[in-house]
Tab-separated table of C-alpha atoms and ligand atoms in Angstrom:
chain	number	residue	atom	x	y	z
A	1	MET	CA	109.912	108.074	72.573
A	2	HIS	CA	113.613	107.264	73.048
A	3	GLU	CA	114.461	103.609	72.422
A	4	LEU	CA	115.584	103.054	76.020
A	5	LEU	CA	112.328	104.509	77.324
A	6	LYS	CA	110.327	102.364	74.940
A	7	THR	CA	112.099	99.291	76.330
A	8	VAL	CA	111.132	100.246	79.888
A	9	TYR	CA	107.583	100.977	78.703
A	10	ASP	CA	107.280	97.499	77.171
A	11	ASP	CA	108.871	95.801	80.177
A	12	VAL	CA	106.363	97.460	82.546
A	13	ILE	CA	103.476	96.270	80.388
A	14	ASN	CA	104.961	92.770	80.375
A	15	GLY	CA	105.421	92.937	84.136
A	16	ASP	CA	109.112	92.101	83.848
A	17	ARG	CA	110.406	93.585	87.067
A	18	PRO	CA	114.155	92.837	86.720
A	19	ALA	CA	114.085	94.189	83.159
A	20	VAL	CA	112.366	97.381	84.326
A	21	GLU	CA	114.988	97.876	87.024
A	22	ALA	CA	117.814	97.339	84.552
A	23	GLY	CA	116.098	99.515	81.950
A	24	VAL	CA	115.563	102.457	84.302
A	25	ARG	CA	119.229	102.299	85.330
A	26	ALA	CA	120.342	102.097	81.701
A	27	ALA	CA	118.159	105.069	80.737
A	28	MET	CA	119.558	107.141	83.616
A	29	GLU	CA	123.118	106.211	82.729
A	30	ALA	CA	122.446	107.225	79.139
A	31	GLY	CA	121.379	110.632	80.402
A	32	GLN	CA	117.643	110.340	79.842
A	33	PRO	CA	115.870	112.932	82.027
A	34	VAL	CA	114.307	111.448	85.174
A	35	GLY	CA	111.075	113.266	84.322
A	36	SER	CA	110.834	111.531	80.941
A	37	ILE	CA	111.588	108.113	82.400
A	38	LEU	CA	108.769	108.723	84.873
A	39	SER	CA	106.125	110.216	82.623
A	40	GLU	CA	106.786	108.580	79.265
A	41	ALA	CA	108.014	105.139	80.255
A	42	LEU	CA	106.503	104.342	83.685
A	43	ILE	CA	103.279	106.372	83.851
A	44	GLY	CA	102.754	105.974	80.091
A	45	ALA	CA	102.918	102.194	80.453
A	46	MET	CA	100.410	102.139	83.335
A	47	LYS	CA	98.031	104.137	81.183
A	48	GLU	CA	98.333	101.523	78.457
A	49	VAL	CA	97.792	98.769	81.041
A	50	GLY	CA	94.556	100.476	82.121
A	51	GLU	CA	93.402	100.686	78.516
A	52	ARG	CA	94.145	97.016	77.938
A	53	PHE	CA	92.195	96.146	81.092
A	54	GLU	CA	89.276	98.147	79.777
A	55	ARG	CA	89.404	96.249	76.481
A	56	GLN	CA	89.693	92.988	78.461
A	57	ASP	CA	93.052	92.206	76.880
A	58	PHE	CA	94.414	92.325	80.431
A	59	TYR	CA	92.976	90.997	83.672
A	60	VAL	CA	93.808	91.738	87.303
A	61	PRO	CA	96.916	89.486	87.475
A	62	GLU	CA	98.524	91.241	84.500
A	63	MET	CA	97.604	94.608	85.981
A	64	LEU	CA	99.187	93.588	89.259
A	65	VAL	CA	102.503	92.377	87.854
A	66	ALA	CA	102.722	95.518	85.727
A	67	ALA	CA	102.095	97.635	88.827
A	68	ARG	CA	104.830	95.793	90.733
A	69	ALA	CA	107.270	96.262	87.882
A	70	MET	CA	106.426	99.957	87.736
A	71	GLN	CA	106.911	100.329	91.480
A	72	ALA	CA	110.353	98.744	91.214
A	73	GLY	CA	111.237	101.358	88.606
A	74	LEU	CA	109.849	104.120	90.812
A	75	THR	CA	111.983	102.969	93.731
A	76	ILE	CA	115.097	103.449	91.632
A	77	LEU	CA	113.968	106.893	90.475
A	78	LYS	CA	112.902	108.065	93.926
A	79	PRO	CA	116.249	109.462	95.164
A	80	HIS	CA	116.490	111.457	91.949
A	81	LEU	CA	112.941	112.793	92.158
A	82	VAL	CA	113.477	113.773	95.732
A	83	GLN	CA	116.098	116.492	95.438
A	84	ALA	CA	117.038	117.542	98.926
A	85	GLY	CA	117.833	121.016	100.086
A	86	VAL	CA	114.567	122.805	100.571
A	87	PRO	CA	113.654	123.108	104.251
A	88	ALA	CA	110.432	121.491	105.451
A	89	ALA	CA	107.646	123.318	103.682
A	90	GLY	CA	104.983	121.771	105.868
A	91	LYS	CA	103.594	118.450	106.948
A	92	VAL	CA	101.174	116.328	104.956
A	93	VAL	CA	99.258	113.188	105.867
A	94	ILE	CA	98.464	111.202	102.754
A	95	GLY	CA	96.594	107.985	102.050
A	96	THR	CA	94.291	106.055	99.745
A	97	VAL	CA	90.723	106.023	101.031
A	98	LYS	CA	88.806	103.099	102.474
A	99	GLY	CA	88.105	100.168	100.159
A	100	ASP	CA	90.764	101.235	97.675
A	101	LEU	CA	94.075	99.399	97.272
A	102	HIS	CA	95.662	101.500	94.510
A	103	ASP	CA	98.826	103.045	95.860
A	104	ILE	CA	101.111	103.988	92.974
A	105	GLY	CA	99.655	107.445	92.335
A	106	LYS	CA	99.399	108.233	96.030
A	107	SER	CA	103.009	107.148	96.620
A	108	LEU	CA	104.195	109.208	93.686
A	109	VAL	CA	102.446	112.285	95.070
A	110	GLY	CA	104.122	111.549	98.419
A	111	MET	CA	107.542	111.283	96.788
A	112	MET	CA	107.164	114.538	94.881
A	113	MET	CA	105.949	116.305	98.011
A	114	GLU	CA	108.984	114.996	99.872
A	115	GLY	CA	111.124	116.288	97.058
A	116	ALA	CA	109.554	119.702	97.489
A	117	GLY	CA	110.521	119.691	101.169
A	118	PHE	CA	107.315	118.490	102.801
A	119	GLU	CA	107.352	116.021	105.650
A	120	VAL	CA	105.139	113.188	104.406
A	121	ILE	CA	103.236	110.793	106.637
A	122	ASP	CA	101.945	108.018	104.389
A	123	LEU	CA	99.079	106.049	105.924
A	124	GLY	CA	99.016	103.546	103.064
A	125	THR	CA	95.917	102.203	101.352
A	126	ASP	CA	92.394	101.302	102.482
A	127	VAL	CA	92.508	104.036	105.112
A	128	GLY	CA	89.235	104.570	106.929
A	129	PRO	CA	87.861	108.037	107.746
A	130	GLU	CA	88.560	107.630	111.476
A	131	LYS	CA	92.173	106.733	110.802
A	132	PHE	CA	92.668	109.946	108.822
A	133	GLY	CA	91.049	111.803	111.709
A	134	GLU	CA	93.330	110.207	114.286
A	135	ALA	CA	96.379	110.952	112.148
A	136	VAL	CA	95.435	114.622	111.992
A	137	ARG	CA	95.143	114.702	115.780
A	138	THR	CA	98.444	112.902	116.297
A	139	HIS	CA	100.629	114.466	113.625
A	140	LYS	CA	99.046	117.911	113.335
A	141	PRO	CA	99.746	118.320	109.599
A	142	GLN	CA	98.809	121.429	107.630
A	143	LEU	CA	97.637	119.272	104.746
A	144	VAL	CA	95.773	116.039	104.129
A	145	GLY	CA	95.932	114.291	100.743
A	146	LEU	CA	93.261	111.773	99.786
A	147	SER	CA	93.650	109.431	96.842
A	148	ALA	CA	90.963	107.286	95.159
A	149	LEU	CA	91.145	105.334	91.906
A	150	LEU	CA	87.698	103.783	91.860
A	151	THR	CA	84.411	105.532	91.201
A	152	THR	CA	83.003	103.502	94.102
A	153	THR	CA	85.637	104.598	96.637
A	154	MET	CA	85.582	108.273	95.618
A	155	GLN	CA	82.553	108.548	97.896
A	156	ASN	CA	84.778	107.697	100.845
A	157	MET	CA	86.558	111.004	100.332
A	158	LYS	CA	83.347	112.700	101.366
A	159	ALA	CA	83.017	110.342	104.345
A	160	THR	CA	86.584	111.235	105.337
A	161	LEU	CA	85.854	114.963	105.190
A	162	GLU	CA	82.796	114.366	107.358
A	163	ALA	CA	84.855	112.399	109.879
A	164	LEU	CA	87.352	115.289	110.115
A	165	GLU	CA	84.378	117.584	110.692
A	166	ASP	CA	82.948	115.304	113.410
A	167	LEU	CA	86.292	115.083	115.167
A	168	GLY	CA	86.500	118.868	115.142
A	169	VAL	CA	89.767	118.968	113.151
A	170	ARG	CA	88.484	119.923	109.692
A	171	ASP	CA	89.394	123.603	110.103
A	172	GLN	CA	92.966	122.741	111.150
A	173	VAL	CA	93.906	121.289	107.757
A	174	LYS	CA	93.584	121.880	104.053
A	175	VAL	CA	92.388	118.777	102.235
A	176	MET	CA	93.463	118.004	98.701
A	177	VAL	CA	92.096	115.161	96.634
A	178	GLY	CA	93.220	113.287	93.530
A	179	GLY	CA	93.206	110.038	91.572
A	180	ALA	CA	92.099	109.117	88.067
A	181	PRO	CA	88.287	109.448	88.496
A	182	VAL	CA	88.470	112.580	90.677
A	183	THR	CA	87.752	115.966	89.132
A	184	ASP	CA	87.865	119.582	90.173
A	185	VAL	CA	84.059	119.666	90.140
A	186	PHE	CA	83.869	116.616	92.415
A	187	ALA	CA	86.422	118.154	94.789
A	188	LYS	CA	84.296	121.289	95.097
A	189	GLU	CA	81.123	119.252	95.492
A	190	ILE	CA	82.444	117.370	98.534
A	191	GLY	CA	83.996	120.476	100.035
A	192	ALA	CA	87.693	119.629	99.590
A	193	ASP	CA	90.130	122.540	99.413
A	194	GLY	CA	91.774	121.513	96.169
A	195	TYR	CA	92.286	118.981	93.403
A	196	ALA	CA	95.325	118.218	91.260
A	197	PRO	CA	95.508	115.873	88.273
A	198	ASP	CA	99.105	114.716	88.792
A	199	ALA	CA	101.958	114.618	91.255
A	200	SER	CA	103.808	117.729	90.134
A	201	ARG	CA	100.639	119.788	90.167
A	202	ALA	CA	99.860	118.307	93.591
A	203	VAL	CA	103.019	120.028	94.837
A	204	THR	CA	102.032	123.353	93.278
A	205	LEU	CA	98.583	122.984	94.824
A	206	ALA	CA	99.995	122.115	98.244
A	207	LYS	CA	102.187	125.229	98.199
A	208	SER	CA	99.292	127.418	97.128
A	209	LEU	CA	97.068	126.070	99.910
A	210	LEU	CA	99.534	127.005	102.659
B	1	B12	C1	97.603	99.210	88.615
B	1	B12	C2	96.120	99.118	88.761
B	1	B12	C3	95.616	98.205	89.692
B	1	B12	C4	96.510	97.406	90.649
B	1	B12	C5	96.958	98.351	91.793
B	1	B12	C6	98.339	98.011	92.344
B	1	B12	C7	98.848	99.085	93.264
B	1	B12	N1	99.749	98.671	94.109
B	1	B12	O1	98.501	100.238	93.247
B	1	B12	C8	95.560	96.267	91.100
B	1	B12	C9	95.771	95.067	90.200
B	1	B12	C10	95.700	95.832	92.560
B	1	B12	C11	94.191	96.874	90.786
B	1	B12	C12	93.007	96.389	91.328
B	1	B12	C13	91.751	96.829	90.950
B	1	B12	N2	91.474	97.723	89.984
B	1	B12	CO1	92.806	98.880	89.156
B	1	B12	N3	93.937	99.832	88.020
B	1	B12	C14	95.255	99.924	87.953
B	1	B12	C15	95.622	100.870	86.780
B	1	B12	C16	95.996	100.012	85.573
B	1	B12	C17	96.756	101.842	87.020
B	1	B12	C18	96.631	102.754	88.243
B	1	B12	C19	97.958	103.477	88.438
B	1	B12	O2	98.769	103.055	89.245
B	1	B12	N4	98.219	104.502	87.615
B	1	B12	C20	99.481	105.243	87.618
B	1	B12	C21	99.456	106.369	88.625
B	1	B12	C22	100.769	107.137	88.569
B	1	B12	O3	98.399	107.240	88.287
B	1	B12	P1	97.230	107.651	89.282
B	1	B12	O4	97.007	106.571	90.276
B	1	B12	O5	96.069	108.157	88.513
B	1	B12	O6	97.836	108.853	90.129
B	1	B12	C23	98.148	110.127	89.584
B	1	B12	C24	96.990	111.122	89.651
B	1	B12	O7	95.727	110.529	89.646
B	1	B12	C25	97.281	111.950	90.851
B	1	B12	N5	96.850	111.512	92.172
B	1	B12	C26	96.657	110.262	92.663
B	1	B12	N6	96.375	110.300	93.956
B	1	B12	C27	96.381	111.588	94.340
B	1	B12	C28	96.144	112.179	95.573
B	1	B12	C29	96.198	113.566	95.688
B	1	B12	C30	95.968	114.190	97.011
B	1	B12	C31	96.468	114.368	94.543
B	1	B12	C32	96.484	115.827	94.664
B	1	B12	C33	96.718	113.768	93.307
B	1	B12	C34	96.678	112.388	93.209
B	1	B12	O8	98.688	112.020	90.845
B	1	B12	C35	99.201	110.724	90.488
B	1	B12	C36	100.566	110.881	89.909
B	1	B12	O9	100.615	111.693	88.770
B	1	B12	C37	94.278	101.659	86.596
B	1	B12	C38	94.055	102.275	85.214
B	1	B12	C39	94.051	103.773	85.222
B	1	B12	N7	93.885	104.337	84.052
B	1	B12	O10	94.171	104.441	86.233
B	1	B12	C40	93.252	100.588	86.985
B	1	B12	C41	91.860	101.002	87.468
B	1	B12	C42	91.934	102.198	88.411
B	1	B12	N8	91.430	99.813	88.228
B	1	B12	C43	90.180	99.524	88.059
B	1	B12	C44	89.514	98.431	88.663
B	1	B12	C45	88.100	98.188	88.209
B	1	B12	C46	90.150	97.619	89.637
B	1	B12	C47	89.522	96.442	90.401
B	1	B12	C48	88.083	96.680	90.911
B	1	B12	C49	89.618	95.208	89.483
B	1	B12	C50	88.989	93.957	90.000
B	1	B12	N9	87.970	93.514	89.305
B	1	B12	O11	89.396	93.413	91.000
B	1	B12	C51	90.510	96.252	91.570
B	1	B12	C52	90.130	97.067	92.827
B	1	B12	C53	90.975	96.772	94.020
B	1	B12	C54	90.730	97.771	95.120
B	1	B12	N10	89.864	97.458	96.067
B	1	B12	O12	91.282	98.849	95.130
B	1	B12	C55	89.486	100.524	87.133
B	1	B12	C56	88.585	101.510	87.900
B	1	B12	C57	87.269	101.749	87.194
B	1	B12	C58	86.413	102.730	87.915
B	1	B12	N11	85.911	103.665	87.157
B	1	B12	O13	86.202	102.681	89.094
B	1	B12	C59	90.707	101.158	86.378
B	1	B12	C60	90.473	102.615	85.924
B	1	B12	C61	91.003	100.256	85.151
B	1	B12	C62	89.956	100.370	84.048
B	1	B12	N12	90.266	101.111	83.017
B	1	B12	O14	88.898	99.817	84.149
B	1	B12	N13	94.293	97.910	89.907
């Protein structure tokens, strides 16, 4: 990993938000590709944070400050991830399911979709099944994206699909699912239309579903 990226990586892990902001800017100025800053430094660091949490070297507060530092870095990268130009490819309603507060992955998927020309309606985190249903009625998207990071909240993806069914809007949208514990097999099991393991493949999936 390039030295400048390694610095950002370490600063995310240490939860040093101002240093992450400065580091991302420095890496961009030095000509480091935006994609490498994102995947190696920012996403790479969050992966390490998760591993430390698993080993109980990190607890929730450390995880939280690291997440905030990463988000600050993401905010700086966003305009560069979102290259304009492409006309609206479609509309997507996206959110993290009920009971789940993880929003970094979901927001990243939203940003990349925006970059690919989609209109993105982000409902945020802890979004109940009914709220997804209402949003489909109001915004009439072609796509719905559900995110879950906890094995316990994954089940709420199924509840959300059922709510769309009950509201009679399930056949108006394609539903894609994602998040660390979600798999292709799980997506099929609950009757979603597709699964993608990361934000760039989420865009490819979205295009293929339309
Ligand atoms: C940061 C973090 C937090 C932060 C979240 C801050 C925030 N604003 O988001 C805080 C501190 C709040 C937190 C809290 C908790 N967390 Co947490 N957290 C993480 C951590 C370290 C990183 C997650 C992350 O942001 N990753 C980076 C992003 C870019 O990756 P991503 O989310 O996976 O998203 C990518 C893909 O999955 C995909 N994707 C995501 N969404 C979607 C949607 C669609 C439609 C598609 C197509 C694709 C897609 O594309 C994304 C981009 O490439 C993970 C570790 C891990 N390995 O995931 C644990 C982790 C998810 N947390 C965990 C736990 C246990 C918790 C808590 C229960 C801890 C506690 N005791 O309180 C709480 C739960 C709170 C709640 N109700 O939600 C566990 C879950 C275990 C499990 N199997 O269920 C993990 C795995 C840590 C661990 N190794 O044990 N957490």
